[in-house]
Amino acid sequence: MDIKAITHLGRFKDIIMTLLKYGLDDVVERLDLPGKFLIERIRGVDREMSTRERIRHVLEDLGPTFIKFGQLMSLRPDLVPYPLILELRKLQDEVSPVPFPEIRMLLEKNFQRPVEEVFSTFDEEPLAAASLAQVHRAVLREDGHPVAVKVRRPRIRRIIENDLYIMDIIARQLDKRMDGPQAYDFPNLVQEIKTALRRELDFTIEARNMKIFRGNFASTSEVRMPELFQKYSSEQILTMELIQGRKLKDLDMGALADRENLARRLLLFTIKQIIEDGFFHADPHPGNILILENNDICLLDWGMVGRLTRQTRYELVDLLNGVFDKDPERVLLSLLQFSIRRGSVNQRKIEREIADILDAFHGLPLQEVNIGHLMLDISNLLRENHLQVLADFAIMIKTIVTAEGTARQLFPDLNVMEEFRPYVKGLARERWHPDSIFDNLRRTFYKFLVFQKNLPTRLDSIIDVIDRGELNIRFQHENLGGLRNSLESSTNRLTFGIIIAALIIGSSMIITTGVRPLLFGFPALGIIGYLVSGILGLWLVFNIIRRKRY
């Protein structure tokens, strides 16, 4: 264990205690975290709770970093089974607000002047308080504009960085202790989480996302984006126009006027972002959708976005056309472009299973076909067959699932496939337009020129490595993780037994010497040795019996 890990022993203890509190003993055993042997088991967990509920409660109890981790994982159907995604969606991100004096200090440090010189009024009570930030209503002194001021919680970055370091250790432990072929690259997954969380902590990135969205929807009057006040924004503060409306989650969806039109606009709003723009809000759930008085839509919280390159969007068109045409081979070929292999892959088996999924959905009326759930089923199929889809593609699937689910809550008979078709056809036309074909050829030719230019240098490097005798061939074992863990456990028990035997022999020798001080007429040191060896021996026997390793 390195010195930095030792400084975090208190946090490791919190994590272990929380896992044990909710009955996740096997997780503690598998992770082998620092300090786990110092903690007594906790009994009495509510056994009526499902494993999914326990995971959610653990994340909530461990605080903001783990809550955000759960929320980010709820966007990854390629990594998390859908029932667990539904449970993670329930994660409570509402916390007690930071006292206003601390908020005032942060504002004045950023603005380099008193709050009263920037705002004519500033509500001390926040409109909302979450784990990373809280939002206050204010009025700009400069022009009297009502604004919402999003302020990052003081010290939250340090808390998150410490927890991310611990997540690194956990990921490395998982990577070492997983049996068989690795389904996931855990250290790389934590790196993705780190990047996403750090981006959420930097409000200049959210401000940039808002600007991009405003540009993409500049010609659409039915979609609103709050005006950004760059002059009064920074990495820790985001000042934007205060838009009056009601969150969709707070409305009675069945009682809304013109529900069909609103459902269609919400869905098309997401489809346009994904297929036309390649830049989309990653979490368009009803809590992030504001409905204005005239039924216009305003999307809140642009900290998490997804991006698709032009080539990825073209491949997405191939995938959707394969779904529309019930062509499993085409669907599989498209999916392989979005996937990373994590083990042996049987393409014929996957193709047959994709055909089964398409058959099930194509037996339904068009208005009952759920595109999002169809893609979720395919994503789950890939995960079961050692294929991991790329992060942005996985987030896109979850975005479609969320947007489609919200639209169907408003209007259950919405024909989602028909809403997709015009956008898919439009992008297909763009793809095969002569200008696009020429541009693609130009890019391919440029890549070929770069490749052939670098090829001699790369070949020289390979030959040089061979000449120096430094060529290494790596072999990776499969399904030996369990054997390794068993050997480690057996070796530890054997070592413990030898130590106990040595204590007994040493204590016996001391007893025969009659050396002082005496306890009950025998040397005290020998008596203590017997007691210690007896306690350790009982603990070892109890451990062996409890784990049924005898």
Coordinates of C-alpha atoms in Angstrom, one line a residue, residues 8 26 42 97 141 143 190 198 262 277 284 289 317 329 385 392 396 406 505 518 522 526:
H8 CA -7.1 7.8 2.8
D26 CA -18.7 -10.4 -1.0
I42 CA -22.1 -5.4 10.5
P97 CA -27.5 24.0 0.7
R141 CA -27.3 45.7 -11.2
D143 CA -29.2 46.2 -16.6
V190 CA -12.7 5.2 -14.1
R198 CA -14.1 17.1 -14.1
L262 CA -45.6 18.3 -27.4
D277 CA -26.0 18.0 -35.2
P284 CA -33.2 14.7 -21.3
I289 CA -37.2 19.8 -19.3
V317 CA -27.8 5.5 -40.4
E329 CA -26.2 -8.8 -41.0
N385 CA -20.9 -11.6 -26.1
D392 CA -20.7 8.2 -26.8
M396 CA -26.7 8.1 -27.3
T406 CA -40.8 10.8 -22.0
I505 CA 6.3 -23.3 20.8
L518 CA 4.9 -14.3 37.0
F522 CA 3.9 -19.0 35.5
G526 CA 4.4 -17.2 28.1

